[in-house]
Short mmCIF file of C-alpha atoms and ligand atoms in Angstrom, two decimals:
data_model
loop_
_atom_site.label_atom_id
_atom_site.label_comp_id
_atom_site.label_asym_id
_atom_site.label_seq_id
_atom_site.Cartn_x
_atom_site.Cartn_y
_atom_site.Cartn_z
CA MET A 789 130.33 -91.57 -229.23
CA LYS A 790 134.10 -91.39 -229.66
CA TYR A 791 135.79 -92.87 -226.63
CA LEU A 792 137.11 -96.34 -227.42
CA GLY A 793 140.14 -95.05 -229.33
CA LEU A 794 138.85 -96.53 -232.59
CA GLU A 795 138.53 -93.14 -234.32
CA ASP A 796 140.03 -93.40 -237.81
CA LYS A 797 141.31 -96.92 -237.15
CA VAL A 798 140.82 -99.11 -240.22
CA VAL A 799 138.83 -102.24 -239.41
CA LEU A 800 137.83 -105.09 -241.74
CA VAL A 801 134.72 -107.13 -240.88
CA THR A 802 133.94 -110.33 -242.80
CA GLY A 803 130.26 -111.07 -243.47
CA GLY A 804 129.31 -107.50 -242.61
CA ASN A 805 126.16 -107.18 -244.69
CA ARG A 806 123.63 -108.64 -242.28
CA GLY A 807 123.03 -110.02 -238.78
CA ILE A 808 125.84 -109.75 -236.24
CA GLY A 809 128.35 -108.56 -238.87
CA ALA A 810 126.11 -105.67 -239.96
CA ALA A 811 125.61 -104.61 -236.33
CA ILE A 812 129.40 -104.63 -235.86
CA VAL A 813 129.95 -102.56 -239.03
CA ASN A 814 127.29 -100.03 -238.03
CA LEU A 815 128.59 -99.62 -234.47
CA LEU A 816 132.23 -99.29 -235.57
CA CYS A 817 131.19 -96.54 -238.00
CA GLN A 818 129.41 -94.71 -235.16
CA LEU A 819 132.59 -95.06 -233.08
CA GLY A 820 134.51 -93.24 -235.80
CA ALA A 821 136.39 -96.19 -237.34
CA GLN A 822 137.13 -96.47 -241.07
CA VAL A 823 135.26 -99.67 -241.80
CA ALA A 824 135.44 -102.13 -244.68
CA TYR A 825 133.38 -105.28 -244.83
CA THR A 826 133.02 -108.29 -247.08
CA TYR A 827 129.75 -109.80 -248.24
CA ARG A 828 128.70 -112.69 -250.46
CA LYS A 829 125.49 -111.13 -251.77
CA ASP A 830 123.36 -108.05 -250.97
CA ALA A 831 125.55 -105.27 -249.58
CA ASN A 832 124.73 -103.68 -246.20
CA ALA A 833 122.19 -101.00 -247.11
CA GLU A 834 122.44 -99.23 -243.73
CA THR A 835 126.05 -98.14 -244.04
CA THR A 836 128.42 -96.08 -246.15
CA ALA A 837 131.32 -98.35 -245.07
CA LEU A 838 133.39 -99.84 -247.89
CA GLY A 839 131.68 -103.07 -249.01
CA ILE A 840 133.66 -105.66 -250.96
CA LEU A 841 132.12 -108.73 -252.59
CA ALA A 842 134.36 -111.64 -251.55
CA ASP A 843 134.14 -115.23 -250.42
CA VAL A 844 136.21 -116.07 -247.32
CA THR A 845 136.84 -119.58 -248.64
CA ASP A 846 138.88 -118.09 -251.52
CA PRO A 847 142.45 -117.23 -250.40
CA ALA A 848 143.21 -115.15 -253.52
CA ALA A 849 140.02 -113.12 -253.08
CA MET A 850 140.86 -112.45 -249.44
CA ALA A 851 144.38 -111.32 -250.35
CA GLU A 852 142.78 -108.91 -252.82
CA VAL A 853 140.40 -107.67 -250.11
CA ALA A 854 143.35 -106.87 -247.82
CA SER A 855 145.18 -104.88 -250.48
CA LYS A 856 142.00 -103.08 -251.59
CA VAL A 857 141.25 -102.00 -248.02
CA GLU A 858 144.84 -100.82 -247.42
CA HIS A 859 144.82 -98.94 -250.74
CA LYS A 860 141.45 -97.22 -250.15
CA LEU A 861 141.41 -96.72 -246.36
CA GLY A 862 144.98 -97.23 -245.10
CA PRO A 863 146.80 -99.77 -242.90
CA ILE A 864 144.44 -102.29 -241.29
CA TYR A 865 144.36 -101.99 -237.49
CA GLY A 866 141.52 -104.40 -236.73
CA VAL A 867 139.99 -107.54 -238.18
CA VAL A 868 136.69 -109.07 -237.16
CA ALA A 869 136.43 -112.63 -238.50
CA ASN A 870 132.67 -112.92 -238.39
CA ALA A 871 131.58 -114.74 -241.58
CA GLY A 872 130.05 -118.10 -240.77
CA ILE A 873 127.49 -120.69 -241.81
CA THR A 874 125.62 -123.65 -240.34
CA ARG A 875 124.77 -126.95 -242.07
CA ASP A 876 123.15 -128.76 -239.16
CA ASN A 877 122.38 -132.48 -239.03
CA LEU A 878 122.70 -135.34 -236.59
CA PHE A 879 126.01 -137.13 -237.11
CA PRO A 880 124.76 -140.22 -239.00
CA LYS A 881 123.13 -137.89 -241.54
CA LEU A 882 125.95 -135.35 -241.67
CA GLY A 883 127.33 -135.55 -245.19
CA ILE A 884 130.93 -134.81 -246.07
CA ASP A 885 129.84 -131.78 -248.14
CA ASP A 886 128.22 -130.22 -245.07
CA TRP A 887 131.30 -131.02 -242.98
CA ASP A 888 133.62 -129.47 -245.58
CA ALA A 889 131.49 -126.37 -246.24
CA VAL A 890 131.33 -125.44 -242.56
CA ILE A 891 135.02 -126.07 -241.85
CA GLU A 892 136.05 -124.25 -245.07
CA THR A 893 133.97 -121.18 -244.24
CA ASN A 894 134.13 -120.94 -240.45
CA LEU A 895 137.70 -122.08 -239.84
CA LYS A 896 139.74 -121.90 -243.01
CA GLY A 897 137.93 -118.63 -243.78
CA ILE A 898 139.62 -117.11 -240.71
CA TYR A 899 143.02 -118.32 -241.92
CA ASN A 900 142.36 -116.87 -245.40
CA THR A 901 141.23 -113.55 -243.91
CA LEU A 902 144.17 -113.15 -241.53
CA LYS A 903 146.96 -114.56 -243.71
CA PRO A 904 147.66 -111.40 -245.77
CA ILE A 905 147.07 -109.02 -242.83
CA ILE A 906 148.89 -110.41 -239.77
CA PRO A 907 152.49 -109.99 -241.10
CA LYS A 908 151.76 -106.31 -241.77
CA MET A 909 150.33 -105.86 -238.27
CA TYR A 910 153.54 -107.38 -236.89
CA GLU A 911 155.62 -104.91 -238.94
CA ARG A 912 153.58 -101.98 -237.64
CA ARG A 913 153.54 -103.41 -234.14
CA GLU A 914 149.85 -102.80 -233.62
CA GLY A 915 146.62 -104.58 -234.31
CA SER A 916 143.64 -106.33 -232.81
CA VAL A 917 141.89 -109.42 -234.13
CA VAL A 918 138.48 -110.53 -232.94
CA CYS A 919 136.96 -113.79 -234.02
CA VAL A 920 133.25 -114.59 -233.67
CA SER A 921 133.16 -118.11 -232.22
CA SER A 922 130.07 -119.58 -230.53
CA ILE A 923 128.71 -121.20 -227.39
CA SER A 924 128.54 -124.35 -229.57
CA GLY A 925 132.33 -124.31 -229.85
CA GLU A 926 132.66 -124.21 -226.06
CA ARG A 927 130.17 -126.88 -225.07
CA GLY A 928 129.01 -128.63 -228.27
CA ASN A 929 125.45 -128.72 -229.55
CA LEU A 930 123.09 -131.36 -230.91
CA GLY A 931 123.19 -131.50 -234.70
CA GLN A 932 126.25 -129.27 -234.87
CA VAL A 933 129.26 -131.60 -234.90
CA ASN A 934 130.67 -129.71 -237.89
CA TYR A 935 129.79 -126.21 -236.63
CA ALA A 936 130.96 -126.85 -233.05
CA ALA A 937 134.26 -128.27 -234.37
CA SER A 938 134.78 -125.16 -236.52
CA LYS A 939 133.99 -122.80 -233.64
CA ALA A 940 136.18 -124.71 -231.16
CA GLY A 941 138.90 -124.61 -233.84
CA ALA A 942 138.51 -120.84 -234.04
CA ILE A 943 139.14 -120.60 -230.28
CA GLY A 944 142.31 -122.70 -230.60
CA LEU A 945 143.44 -120.56 -233.53
CA ILE A 946 142.91 -117.33 -231.59
CA LYS A 947 144.59 -118.58 -228.39
CA SER A 948 147.65 -119.73 -230.34
CA LEU A 949 147.80 -116.58 -232.45
CA ALA A 950 147.60 -114.49 -229.26
CA LEU A 951 150.71 -116.26 -227.93
CA GLU A 952 152.63 -115.67 -231.16
CA ALA A 953 151.42 -112.10 -231.74
CA ALA A 954 151.95 -110.70 -228.25
CA ARG A 955 155.63 -109.90 -228.84
CA TYR A 956 154.61 -107.72 -231.80
CA GLY A 957 152.03 -105.76 -229.81
CA VAL A 958 149.17 -107.46 -231.66
CA ARG A 959 146.20 -108.93 -229.76
CA ALA A 960 143.80 -111.74 -230.69
CA ASN A 961 140.56 -112.52 -228.88
CA ALA A 962 137.25 -114.27 -229.49
CA VAL A 963 133.65 -113.65 -228.55
CA ALA A 964 131.45 -116.67 -227.99
CA PRO A 965 127.84 -115.60 -228.53
CA GLY A 966 124.96 -117.65 -227.23
CA PHE A 967 121.74 -117.58 -229.26
CA ILE A 968 121.33 -114.30 -231.12
CA GLU A 969 118.32 -113.08 -233.16
CA THR A 970 119.53 -113.24 -236.78
CA ASP A 971 118.68 -115.05 -240.02
CA MET A 972 120.89 -117.90 -238.76
CA THR A 973 118.63 -118.62 -235.78
CA GLN A 974 115.38 -117.76 -237.56
CA ALA A 975 115.41 -121.28 -239.01
CA ILE A 976 115.04 -122.83 -235.51
CA PRO A 977 111.45 -124.09 -235.06
CA GLU A 978 109.38 -122.02 -232.59
CA LYS A 979 108.94 -124.94 -230.13
CA ILE A 980 112.68 -125.54 -229.91
CA LYS A 981 113.27 -121.79 -229.54
CA GLU A 982 110.94 -121.76 -226.52
CA LYS A 983 112.92 -124.64 -224.97
CA ILE A 984 116.20 -122.82 -225.53
CA VAL A 985 114.88 -119.55 -224.06
CA ALA A 986 113.74 -121.46 -220.96
CA GLU A 987 117.39 -122.54 -220.46
CA ILE A 988 118.75 -118.98 -220.74
CA PRO A 989 118.81 -117.17 -217.38
CA LEU A 990 118.17 -113.80 -219.14
CA ARG A 991 115.11 -115.51 -220.74
CA ARG A 992 115.66 -114.24 -224.27
CA PHE A 993 117.91 -114.48 -227.31
CA GLY A 994 120.53 -111.74 -227.60
CA LYS A 995 120.43 -108.98 -230.19
CA PRO A 996 123.18 -108.42 -232.80
CA GLN A 997 124.08 -105.09 -231.14
CA GLU A 998 124.78 -107.00 -227.93
CA ILE A 999 127.61 -108.79 -229.74
CA ALA A 1000 128.79 -105.65 -231.56
CA TRP A 1001 129.62 -103.82 -228.30
CA PRO A 1002 131.83 -106.61 -226.87
CA VAL A 1003 133.57 -106.84 -230.25
CA ALA A 1004 134.24 -103.08 -230.23
CA TYR A 1005 135.56 -103.42 -226.67
CA LEU A 1006 137.98 -106.19 -227.69
CA LEU A 1007 139.14 -104.15 -230.70
CA SER A 1008 139.73 -101.07 -228.57
CA PRO A 1009 143.37 -100.14 -227.91
CA ILE A 1010 142.15 -98.33 -224.78
CA ALA A 1011 139.46 -100.51 -223.22
CA SER A 1012 141.06 -103.95 -223.68
CA SER A 1013 144.79 -103.24 -224.10
CA TYR A 1014 145.78 -105.98 -221.59
CA ILE A 1015 143.35 -108.59 -222.92
CA THR A 1016 144.60 -111.14 -225.42
CA GLY A 1017 143.95 -114.84 -225.94
CA ALA A 1018 140.58 -114.42 -224.21
CA VAL A 1019 137.18 -115.84 -225.06
CA LEU A 1020 134.41 -113.50 -224.00
CA LYS A 1021 131.13 -115.33 -223.40
CA VAL A 1022 128.13 -113.24 -224.47
CA ASN A 1023 125.25 -115.56 -223.77
CA GLY A 1024 122.89 -114.35 -221.04
CA ALA A 1025 124.49 -116.90 -218.66
CA HIS A 1026 123.36 -119.78 -220.88
CA HIS A 1027 125.20 -122.87 -219.53
CA THR A 1028 127.92 -120.82 -217.85
N1 NAD B 1389 123.10 -116.04 -234.57
C1 NAD B 1389 123.60 -116.74 -233.56
O1 NAD B 1389 122.87 -117.19 -232.68
C2 NAD B 1389 125.06 -116.97 -233.45
C3 NAD B 1389 125.55 -117.53 -232.27
C4 NAD B 1389 126.91 -117.76 -232.13
C5 NAD B 1389 127.77 -117.42 -233.15
N2 NAD B 1389 127.28 -116.89 -234.30
C6 NAD B 1389 128.26 -116.57 -235.35
O2 NAD B 1389 128.16 -115.20 -235.65
C7 NAD B 1389 128.57 -114.99 -237.01
C8 NAD B 1389 127.50 -114.18 -237.73
O3 NAD B 1389 126.31 -114.95 -237.74
P1 NAD B 1389 124.85 -114.34 -237.97
O4 NAD B 1389 123.98 -114.93 -236.95
O5 NAD B 1389 124.91 -112.88 -238.14
O6 NAD B 1389 124.48 -115.09 -239.33
P2 NAD B 1389 124.00 -114.58 -240.74
O7 NAD B 1389 123.71 -115.82 -241.49
O8 NAD B 1389 122.96 -113.54 -240.62
O9 NAD B 1389 125.32 -113.88 -241.32
C9 NAD B 1389 126.43 -114.62 -241.71
C10 NAD B 1389 127.32 -113.73 -242.52
O10 NAD B 1389 128.43 -114.49 -242.99
C11 NAD B 1389 128.58 -114.27 -244.37
N3 NAD B 1389 129.17 -115.43 -245.02
C12 NAD B 1389 128.79 -116.73 -244.94
N4 NAD B 1389 129.57 -117.49 -245.72
C13 NAD B 1389 130.48 -116.66 -246.29
C14 NAD B 1389 131.56 -116.83 -247.18
N5 NAD B 1389 131.87 -118.04 -247.68
N6 NAD B 1389 132.27 -115.74 -247.56
C15 NAD B 1389 131.95 -114.53 -247.09
N7 NAD B 1389 130.95 -114.30 -246.23
C16 NAD B 1389 130.22 -115.35 -245.86
C17 NAD B 1389 127.18 -114.00 -244.87
O11 NAD B 1389 127.22 -113.30 -246.11
C18 NAD B 1389 126.62 -113.16 -243.75
O12 NAD B 1389 127.02 -111.82 -243.91
C19 NAD B 1389 128.79 -116.37 -237.61
O13 NAD B 1389 130.17 -116.71 -237.55
C20 NAD B 1389 128.01 -117.28 -236.67
O14 NAD B 1389 128.51 -118.58 -236.66
C21 NAD B 1389 125.96 -116.66 -234.48
#
């Protein structure tokens, strides 16, 4: 399966031990990339990719991740900023700790991940960044003021970075998944899940692999070489 031009490209995926991140790691390995991923606990048992225990909210740890990956695998070509959390609540009950945790992880975590890597991509004049945003960041969602703000912020970050990075031959894009079957969505009560599925024209939640392929496409120096600053909706036509 080697046709996206990702063979031997070094790619770092944050939060690659489970869910969407694990599917991305596993697919990129099949596509011949040299993959490193970060995790907070429990490494990805399905892969031989380089796993590094690191918290995206810690800038020093993320700087160490970048140098470890470069030392062990070589110059980083691709970054997938995937790590993310939810702390849902309706606004009157949304505590400042839940606001801070979500913004720190989902938005500042992207800054911390990219900060040590982007200047080197500019020097090498190649690179592709893909950020995992969300349908919530595009249209908002009940109980997700914090999460939607972080995911909309990620879109603004990527669009601005794309403008700055273009002159260096570096691209930056986002995917905006709809509802995907992972631990994150397992917490949704069955009755609410049924209501959501009824609103999705494809009549089902997506699978992690169905996000991994669009991510691989956006990383690819062949398949998406003229795409930057884009937000790819991957949501079964949910509210599109
Ligand atoms: N599941 C969905 O329906 C859905 C929809 C849209 C967007 N997303 C986004 O996709 C991404 C992956 O979500 P998922 O559904 O696979 O969830 P998940 O909870 O299964 O995985 C989240 C991953 O992020 C990592 N992570 C969380 N906080 C971290 C931190 N501080 N430092 C390092 N890693 C951390 C976790 O270890 C885990 O690997 C997230 O950004 C999420 O917001 C998910």
